[in-house]
mmCIF file with all atom_site columns, C-alpha atoms in Angstrom:
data_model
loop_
_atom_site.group_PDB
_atom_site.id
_atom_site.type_symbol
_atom_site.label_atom_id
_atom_site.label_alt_id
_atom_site.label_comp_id
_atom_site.label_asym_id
_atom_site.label_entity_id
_atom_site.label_seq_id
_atom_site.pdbx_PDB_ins_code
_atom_site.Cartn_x
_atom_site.Cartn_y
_atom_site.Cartn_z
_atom_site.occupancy
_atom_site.B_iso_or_equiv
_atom_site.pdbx_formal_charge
_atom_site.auth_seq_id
_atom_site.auth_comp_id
_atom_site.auth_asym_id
_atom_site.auth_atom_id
_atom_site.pdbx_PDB_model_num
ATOM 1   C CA . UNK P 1 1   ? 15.145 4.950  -26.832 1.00 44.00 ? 1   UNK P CA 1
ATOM 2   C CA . UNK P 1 2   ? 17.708 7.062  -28.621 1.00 52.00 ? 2   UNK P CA 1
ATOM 3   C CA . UNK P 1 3   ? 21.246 5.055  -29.268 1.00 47.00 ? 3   UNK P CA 1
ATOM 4   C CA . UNK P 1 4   ? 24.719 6.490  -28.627 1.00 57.00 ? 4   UNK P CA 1
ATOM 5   C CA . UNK P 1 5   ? 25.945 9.089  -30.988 1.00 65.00 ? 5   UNK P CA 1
ATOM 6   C CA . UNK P 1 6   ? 29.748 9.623  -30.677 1.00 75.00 ? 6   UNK P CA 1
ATOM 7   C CA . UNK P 1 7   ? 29.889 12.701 -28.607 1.00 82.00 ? 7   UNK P CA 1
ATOM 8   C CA . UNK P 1 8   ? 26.241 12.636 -27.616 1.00 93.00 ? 8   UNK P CA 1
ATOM 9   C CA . UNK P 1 9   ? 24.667 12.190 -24.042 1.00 95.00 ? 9   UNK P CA 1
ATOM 10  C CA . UNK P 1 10  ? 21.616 10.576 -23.587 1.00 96.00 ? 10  UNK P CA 1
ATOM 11  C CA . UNK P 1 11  ? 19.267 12.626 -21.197 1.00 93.00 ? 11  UNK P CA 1
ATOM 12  C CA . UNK P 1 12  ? 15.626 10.999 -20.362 1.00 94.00 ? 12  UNK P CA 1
ATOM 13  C CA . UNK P 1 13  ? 13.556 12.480 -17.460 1.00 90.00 ? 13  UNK P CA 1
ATOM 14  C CA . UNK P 1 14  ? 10.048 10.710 -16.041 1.00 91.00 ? 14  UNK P CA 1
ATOM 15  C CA . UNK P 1 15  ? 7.903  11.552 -13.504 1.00 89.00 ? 15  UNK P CA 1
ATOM 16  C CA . UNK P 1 16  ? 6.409  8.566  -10.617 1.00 91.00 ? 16  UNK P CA 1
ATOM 17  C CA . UNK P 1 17  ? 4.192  8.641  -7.804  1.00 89.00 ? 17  UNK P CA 1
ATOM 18  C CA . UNK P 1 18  ? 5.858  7.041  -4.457  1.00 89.00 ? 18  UNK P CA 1
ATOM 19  C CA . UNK P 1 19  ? 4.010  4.011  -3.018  1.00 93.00 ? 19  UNK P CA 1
ATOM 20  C CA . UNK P 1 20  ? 4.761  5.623  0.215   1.00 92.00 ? 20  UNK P CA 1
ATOM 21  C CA . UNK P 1 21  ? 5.357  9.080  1.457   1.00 88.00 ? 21  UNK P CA 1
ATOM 22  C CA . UNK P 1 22  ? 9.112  9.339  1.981   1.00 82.00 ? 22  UNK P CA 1
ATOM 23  C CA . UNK P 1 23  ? 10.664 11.975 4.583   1.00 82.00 ? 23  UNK P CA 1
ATOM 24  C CA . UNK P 1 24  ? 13.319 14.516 4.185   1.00 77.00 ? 24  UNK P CA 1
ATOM 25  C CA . UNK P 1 25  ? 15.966 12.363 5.781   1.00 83.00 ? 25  UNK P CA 1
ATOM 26  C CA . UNK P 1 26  ? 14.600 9.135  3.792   1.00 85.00 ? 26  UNK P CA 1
ATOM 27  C CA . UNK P 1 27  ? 14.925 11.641 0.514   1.00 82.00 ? 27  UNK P CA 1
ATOM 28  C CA . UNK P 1 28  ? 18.212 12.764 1.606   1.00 84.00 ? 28  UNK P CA 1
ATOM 29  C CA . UNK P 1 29  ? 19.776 8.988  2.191   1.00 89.00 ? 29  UNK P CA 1
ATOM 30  C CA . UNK P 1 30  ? 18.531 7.820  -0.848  1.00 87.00 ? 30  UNK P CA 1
ATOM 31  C CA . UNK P 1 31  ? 19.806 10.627 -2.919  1.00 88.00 ? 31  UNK P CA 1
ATOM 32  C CA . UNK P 1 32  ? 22.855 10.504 -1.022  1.00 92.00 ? 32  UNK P CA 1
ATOM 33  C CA . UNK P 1 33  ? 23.231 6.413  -1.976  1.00 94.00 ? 33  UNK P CA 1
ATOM 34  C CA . UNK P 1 34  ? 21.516 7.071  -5.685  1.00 93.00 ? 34  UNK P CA 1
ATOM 35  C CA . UNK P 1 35  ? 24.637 10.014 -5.900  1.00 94.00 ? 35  UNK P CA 1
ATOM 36  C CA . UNK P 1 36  ? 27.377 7.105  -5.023  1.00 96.00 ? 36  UNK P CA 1
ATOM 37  C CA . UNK P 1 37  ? 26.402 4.920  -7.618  1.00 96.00 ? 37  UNK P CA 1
ATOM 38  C CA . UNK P 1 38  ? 25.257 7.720  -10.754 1.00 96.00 ? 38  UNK P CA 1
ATOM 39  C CA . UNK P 1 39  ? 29.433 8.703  -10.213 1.00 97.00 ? 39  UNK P CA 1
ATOM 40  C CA . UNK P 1 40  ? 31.133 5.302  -10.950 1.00 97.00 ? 40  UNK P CA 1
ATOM 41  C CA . UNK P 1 41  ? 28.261 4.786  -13.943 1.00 96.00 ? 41  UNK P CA 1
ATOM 42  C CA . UNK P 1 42  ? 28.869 8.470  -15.570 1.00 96.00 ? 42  UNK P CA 1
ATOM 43  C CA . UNK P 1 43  ? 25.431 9.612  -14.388 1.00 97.00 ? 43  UNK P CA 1
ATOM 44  C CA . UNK P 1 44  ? 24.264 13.238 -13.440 1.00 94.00 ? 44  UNK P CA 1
ATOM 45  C CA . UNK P 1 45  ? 21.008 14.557 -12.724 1.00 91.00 ? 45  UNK P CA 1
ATOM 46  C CA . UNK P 1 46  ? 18.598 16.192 -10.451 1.00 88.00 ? 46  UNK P CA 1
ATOM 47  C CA . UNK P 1 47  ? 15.313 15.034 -8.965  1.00 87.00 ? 47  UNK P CA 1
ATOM 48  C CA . UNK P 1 48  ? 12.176 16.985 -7.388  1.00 82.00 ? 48  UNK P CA 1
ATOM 49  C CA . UNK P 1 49  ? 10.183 15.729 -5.070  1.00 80.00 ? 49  UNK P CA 1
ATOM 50  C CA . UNK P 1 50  ? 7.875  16.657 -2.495  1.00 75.00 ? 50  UNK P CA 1
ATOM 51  C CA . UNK P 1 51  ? 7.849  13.501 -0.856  1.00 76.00 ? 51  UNK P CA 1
ATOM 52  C CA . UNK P 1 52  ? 4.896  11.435 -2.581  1.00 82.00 ? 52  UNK P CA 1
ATOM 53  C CA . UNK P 1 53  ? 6.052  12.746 -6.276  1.00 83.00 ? 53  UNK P CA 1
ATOM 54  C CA . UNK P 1 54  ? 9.300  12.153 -8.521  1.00 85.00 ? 54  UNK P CA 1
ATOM 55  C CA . UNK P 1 55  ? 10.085 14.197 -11.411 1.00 85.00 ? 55  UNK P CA 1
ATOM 56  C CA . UNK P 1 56  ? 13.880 13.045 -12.620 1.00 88.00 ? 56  UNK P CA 1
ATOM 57  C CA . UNK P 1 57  ? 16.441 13.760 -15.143 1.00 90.00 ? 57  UNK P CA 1
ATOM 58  C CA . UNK P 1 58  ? 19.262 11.832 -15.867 1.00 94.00 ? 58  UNK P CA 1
ATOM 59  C CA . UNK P 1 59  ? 22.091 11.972 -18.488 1.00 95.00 ? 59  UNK P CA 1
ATOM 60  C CA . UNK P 1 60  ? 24.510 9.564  -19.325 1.00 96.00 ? 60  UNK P CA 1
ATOM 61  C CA . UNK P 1 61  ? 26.047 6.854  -21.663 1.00 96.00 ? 61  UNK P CA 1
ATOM 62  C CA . UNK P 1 62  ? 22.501 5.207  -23.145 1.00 96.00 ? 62  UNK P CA 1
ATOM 63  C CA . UNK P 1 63  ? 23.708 1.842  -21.922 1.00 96.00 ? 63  UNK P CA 1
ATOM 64  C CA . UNK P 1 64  ? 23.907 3.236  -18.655 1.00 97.00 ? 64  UNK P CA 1
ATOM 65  C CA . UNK P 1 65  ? 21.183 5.094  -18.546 1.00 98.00 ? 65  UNK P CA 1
ATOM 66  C CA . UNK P 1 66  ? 18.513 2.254  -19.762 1.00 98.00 ? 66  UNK P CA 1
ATOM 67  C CA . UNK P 1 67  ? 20.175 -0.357 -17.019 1.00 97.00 ? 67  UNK P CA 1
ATOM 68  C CA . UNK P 1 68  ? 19.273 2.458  -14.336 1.00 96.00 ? 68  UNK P CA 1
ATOM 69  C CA . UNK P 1 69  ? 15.346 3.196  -16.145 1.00 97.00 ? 69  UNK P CA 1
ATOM 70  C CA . UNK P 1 70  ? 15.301 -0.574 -15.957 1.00 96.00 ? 70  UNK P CA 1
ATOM 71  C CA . UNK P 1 71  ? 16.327 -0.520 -11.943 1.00 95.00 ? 71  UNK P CA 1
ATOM 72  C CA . UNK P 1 72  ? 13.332 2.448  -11.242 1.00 94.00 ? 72  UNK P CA 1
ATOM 73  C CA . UNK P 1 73  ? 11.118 0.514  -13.260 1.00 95.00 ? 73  UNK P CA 1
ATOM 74  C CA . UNK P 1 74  ? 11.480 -2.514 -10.853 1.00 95.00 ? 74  UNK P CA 1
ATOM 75  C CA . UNK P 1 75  ? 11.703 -0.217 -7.312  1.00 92.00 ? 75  UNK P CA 1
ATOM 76  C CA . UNK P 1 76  ? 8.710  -1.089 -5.523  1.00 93.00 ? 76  UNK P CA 1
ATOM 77  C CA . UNK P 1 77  ? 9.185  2.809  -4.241  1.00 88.00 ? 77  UNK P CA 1
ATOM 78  C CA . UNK P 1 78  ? 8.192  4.240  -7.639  1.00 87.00 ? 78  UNK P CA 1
ATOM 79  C CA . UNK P 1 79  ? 4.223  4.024  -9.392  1.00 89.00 ? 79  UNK P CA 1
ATOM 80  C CA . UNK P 1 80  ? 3.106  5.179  -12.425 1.00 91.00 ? 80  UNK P CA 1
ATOM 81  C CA . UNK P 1 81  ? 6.664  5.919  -13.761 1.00 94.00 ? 81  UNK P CA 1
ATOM 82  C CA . UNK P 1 82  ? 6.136  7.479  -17.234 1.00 92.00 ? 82  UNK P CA 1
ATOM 83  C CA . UNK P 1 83  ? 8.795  8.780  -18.952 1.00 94.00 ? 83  UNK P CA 1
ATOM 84  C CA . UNK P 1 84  ? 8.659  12.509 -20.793 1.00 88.00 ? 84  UNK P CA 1
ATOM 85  C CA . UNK P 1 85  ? 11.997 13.119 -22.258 1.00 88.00 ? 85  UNK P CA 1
ATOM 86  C CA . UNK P 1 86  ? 14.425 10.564 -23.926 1.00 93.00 ? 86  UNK P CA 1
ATOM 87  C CA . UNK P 1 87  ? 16.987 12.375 -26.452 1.00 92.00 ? 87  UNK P CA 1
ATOM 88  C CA . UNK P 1 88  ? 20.460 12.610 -27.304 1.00 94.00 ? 88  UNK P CA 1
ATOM 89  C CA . UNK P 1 89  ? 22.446 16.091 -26.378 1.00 91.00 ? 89  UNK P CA 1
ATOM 90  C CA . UNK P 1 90  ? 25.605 17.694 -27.516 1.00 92.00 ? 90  UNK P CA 1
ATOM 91  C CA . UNK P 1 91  ? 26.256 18.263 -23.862 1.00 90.00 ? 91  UNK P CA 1
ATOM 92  C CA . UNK P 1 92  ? 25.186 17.491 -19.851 1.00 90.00 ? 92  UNK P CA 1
ATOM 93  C CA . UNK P 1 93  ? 22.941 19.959 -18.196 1.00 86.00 ? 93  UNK P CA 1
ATOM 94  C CA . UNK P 1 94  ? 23.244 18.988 -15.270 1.00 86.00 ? 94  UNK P CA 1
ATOM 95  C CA . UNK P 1 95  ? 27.494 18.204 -15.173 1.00 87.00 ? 95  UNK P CA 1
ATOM 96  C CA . UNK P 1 96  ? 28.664 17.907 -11.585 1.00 85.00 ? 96  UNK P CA 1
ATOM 97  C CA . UNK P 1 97  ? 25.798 16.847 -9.794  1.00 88.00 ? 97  UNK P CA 1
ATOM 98  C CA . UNK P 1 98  ? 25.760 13.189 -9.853  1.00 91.00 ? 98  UNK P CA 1
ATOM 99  C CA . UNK P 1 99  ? 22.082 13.430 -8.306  1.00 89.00 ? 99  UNK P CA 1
ATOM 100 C CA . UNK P 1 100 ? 20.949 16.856 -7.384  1.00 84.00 ? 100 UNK P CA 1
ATOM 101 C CA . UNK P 1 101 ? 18.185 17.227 -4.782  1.00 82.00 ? 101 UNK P CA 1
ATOM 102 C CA . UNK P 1 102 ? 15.184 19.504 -5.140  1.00 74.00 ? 102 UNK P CA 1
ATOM 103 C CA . UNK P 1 103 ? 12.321 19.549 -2.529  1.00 66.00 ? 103 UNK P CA 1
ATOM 104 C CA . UNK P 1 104 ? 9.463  21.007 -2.024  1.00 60.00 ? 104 UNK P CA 1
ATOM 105 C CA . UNK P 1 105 ? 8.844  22.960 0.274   1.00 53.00 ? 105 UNK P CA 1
ATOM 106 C CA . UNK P 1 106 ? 5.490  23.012 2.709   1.00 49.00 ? 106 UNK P CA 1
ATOM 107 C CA . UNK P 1 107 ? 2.601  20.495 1.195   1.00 42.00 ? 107 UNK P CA 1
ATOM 108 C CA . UNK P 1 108 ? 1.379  21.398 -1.589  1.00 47.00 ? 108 UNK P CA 1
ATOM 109 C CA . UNK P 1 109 ? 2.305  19.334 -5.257  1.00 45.00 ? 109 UNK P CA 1
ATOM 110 C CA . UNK P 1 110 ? 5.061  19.906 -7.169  1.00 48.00 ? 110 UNK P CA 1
ATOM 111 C CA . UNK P 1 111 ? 4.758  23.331 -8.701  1.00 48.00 ? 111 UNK P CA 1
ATOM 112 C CA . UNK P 1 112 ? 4.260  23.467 -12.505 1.00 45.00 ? 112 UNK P CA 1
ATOM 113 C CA . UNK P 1 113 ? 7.351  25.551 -13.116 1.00 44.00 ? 113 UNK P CA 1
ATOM 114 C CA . UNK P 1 114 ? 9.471  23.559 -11.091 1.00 49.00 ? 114 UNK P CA 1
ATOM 115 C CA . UNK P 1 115 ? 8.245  20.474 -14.069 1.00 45.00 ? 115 UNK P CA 1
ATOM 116 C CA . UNK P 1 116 ? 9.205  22.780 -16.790 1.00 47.00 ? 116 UNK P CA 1
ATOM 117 C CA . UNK P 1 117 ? 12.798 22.558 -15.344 1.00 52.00 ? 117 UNK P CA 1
ATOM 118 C CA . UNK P 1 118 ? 13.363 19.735 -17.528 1.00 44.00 ? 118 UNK P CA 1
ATOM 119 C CA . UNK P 1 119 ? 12.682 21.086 -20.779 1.00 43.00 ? 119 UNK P CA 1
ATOM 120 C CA . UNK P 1 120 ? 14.584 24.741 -19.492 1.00 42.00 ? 120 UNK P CA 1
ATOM 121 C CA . UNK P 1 121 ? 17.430 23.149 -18.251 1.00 46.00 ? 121 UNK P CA 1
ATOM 122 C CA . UNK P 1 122 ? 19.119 22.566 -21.364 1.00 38.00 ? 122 UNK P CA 1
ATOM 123 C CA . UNK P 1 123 ? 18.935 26.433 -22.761 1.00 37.00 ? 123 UNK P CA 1
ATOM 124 C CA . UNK P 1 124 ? 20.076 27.625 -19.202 1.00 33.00 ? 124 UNK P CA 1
ATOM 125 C CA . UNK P 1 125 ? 23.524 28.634 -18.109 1.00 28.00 ? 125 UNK P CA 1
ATOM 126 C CA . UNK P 1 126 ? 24.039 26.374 -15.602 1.00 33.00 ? 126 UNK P CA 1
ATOM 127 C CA . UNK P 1 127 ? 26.661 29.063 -13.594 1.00 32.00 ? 127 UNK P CA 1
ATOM 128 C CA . UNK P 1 128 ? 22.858 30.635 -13.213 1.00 34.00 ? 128 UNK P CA 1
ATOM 129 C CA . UNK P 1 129 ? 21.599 28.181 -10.691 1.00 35.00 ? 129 UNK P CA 1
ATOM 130 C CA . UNK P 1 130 ? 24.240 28.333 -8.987  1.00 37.00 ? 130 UNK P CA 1
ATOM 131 C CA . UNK P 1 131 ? 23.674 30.518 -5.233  1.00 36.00 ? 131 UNK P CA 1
ATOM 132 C CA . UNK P 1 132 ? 19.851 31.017 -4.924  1.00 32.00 ? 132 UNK P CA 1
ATOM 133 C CA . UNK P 1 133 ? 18.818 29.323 -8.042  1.00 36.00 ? 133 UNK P CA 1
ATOM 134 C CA . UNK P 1 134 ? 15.825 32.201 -7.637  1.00 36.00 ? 134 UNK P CA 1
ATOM 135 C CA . UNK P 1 135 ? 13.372 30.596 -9.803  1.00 39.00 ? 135 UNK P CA 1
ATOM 136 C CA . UNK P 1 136 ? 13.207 27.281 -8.185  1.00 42.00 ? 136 UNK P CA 1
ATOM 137 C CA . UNK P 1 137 ? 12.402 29.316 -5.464  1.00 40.00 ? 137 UNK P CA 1
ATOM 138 C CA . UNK P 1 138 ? 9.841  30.951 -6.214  1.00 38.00 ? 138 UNK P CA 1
ATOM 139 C CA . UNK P 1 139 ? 8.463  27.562 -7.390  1.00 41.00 ? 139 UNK P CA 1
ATOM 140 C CA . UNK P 1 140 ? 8.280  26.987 -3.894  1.00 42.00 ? 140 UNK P CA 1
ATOM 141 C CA . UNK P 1 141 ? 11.412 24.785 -3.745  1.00 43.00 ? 141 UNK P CA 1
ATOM 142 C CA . UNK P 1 142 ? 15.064 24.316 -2.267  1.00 43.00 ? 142 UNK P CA 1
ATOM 143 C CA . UNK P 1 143 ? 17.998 23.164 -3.583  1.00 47.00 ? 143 UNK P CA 1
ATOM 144 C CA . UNK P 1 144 ? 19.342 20.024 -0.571  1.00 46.00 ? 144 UNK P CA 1
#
């Protein structure tokens, strides 16, 4: 776990099976609720899932951001979480989305480009994914 470096942002992504296959509208609520409290902690991200799969990335203050690792850890809806990422940035990738929903779309797994989002996210423009955000797309997602 990387400490704080004046000026730096922590970002750590995992990835988790759900215990249970969650719904668009059970998604959407707890996104919604996960959104709330990522704001008053200084927390942005974006998640994938496809309803039975989590891949995450957060950024934050490190303090903050081990308390909420600490939280999934413990959330009976999340197996196998295993973290990929954990490093300090110069800057957010995902500023302004306190919790950003991505979900798959039709039945299949999470697509293997939509995982490499994590490790492009940081080298991409992020004015880019704005509108269409055309290669989540073709990775066979949309942006909620």
């Amino acid at each position: 776990m990387p400490s704080d470096a004046r000026g730096m942002v922590r970002r750590l992504s995992y990835r988790s099976e759900a215990t249970r296959t969650l719904d668009a509208g059970e998604i959407g609520a707890l996104v919604q609720s996960a959104a709330a409290r990522n704001a008053e902690r200084g927390i942005t991200g974006a998640l994938i899932s496809n309803g039975t799969m989590y891949r995450q990335w957060i950024e934050g203050a490190g303090e903050a951001i081990e308390t909420l690792l600490d939280a999934l850890r413990r959330d009976p809806r999340h197996d196998a979480l295993t973290v990929t990422e954990d490093a300090l940035e110069k800057e957010r990738a995902f500023a302004g989305w306190h919790m950003q929903l991505f979900q798959s779309v039709g039945d299949e797994a999470l697509a293997p480009e939509a995982i490499l989002l994590g490790r492009m996210a940081p080298g991409l423009v992020m004015e880019d994914w704005g509108g269409q955000l055309s290669g989540l797309g073709r990775a066979g997602l949309v942006r909620q």
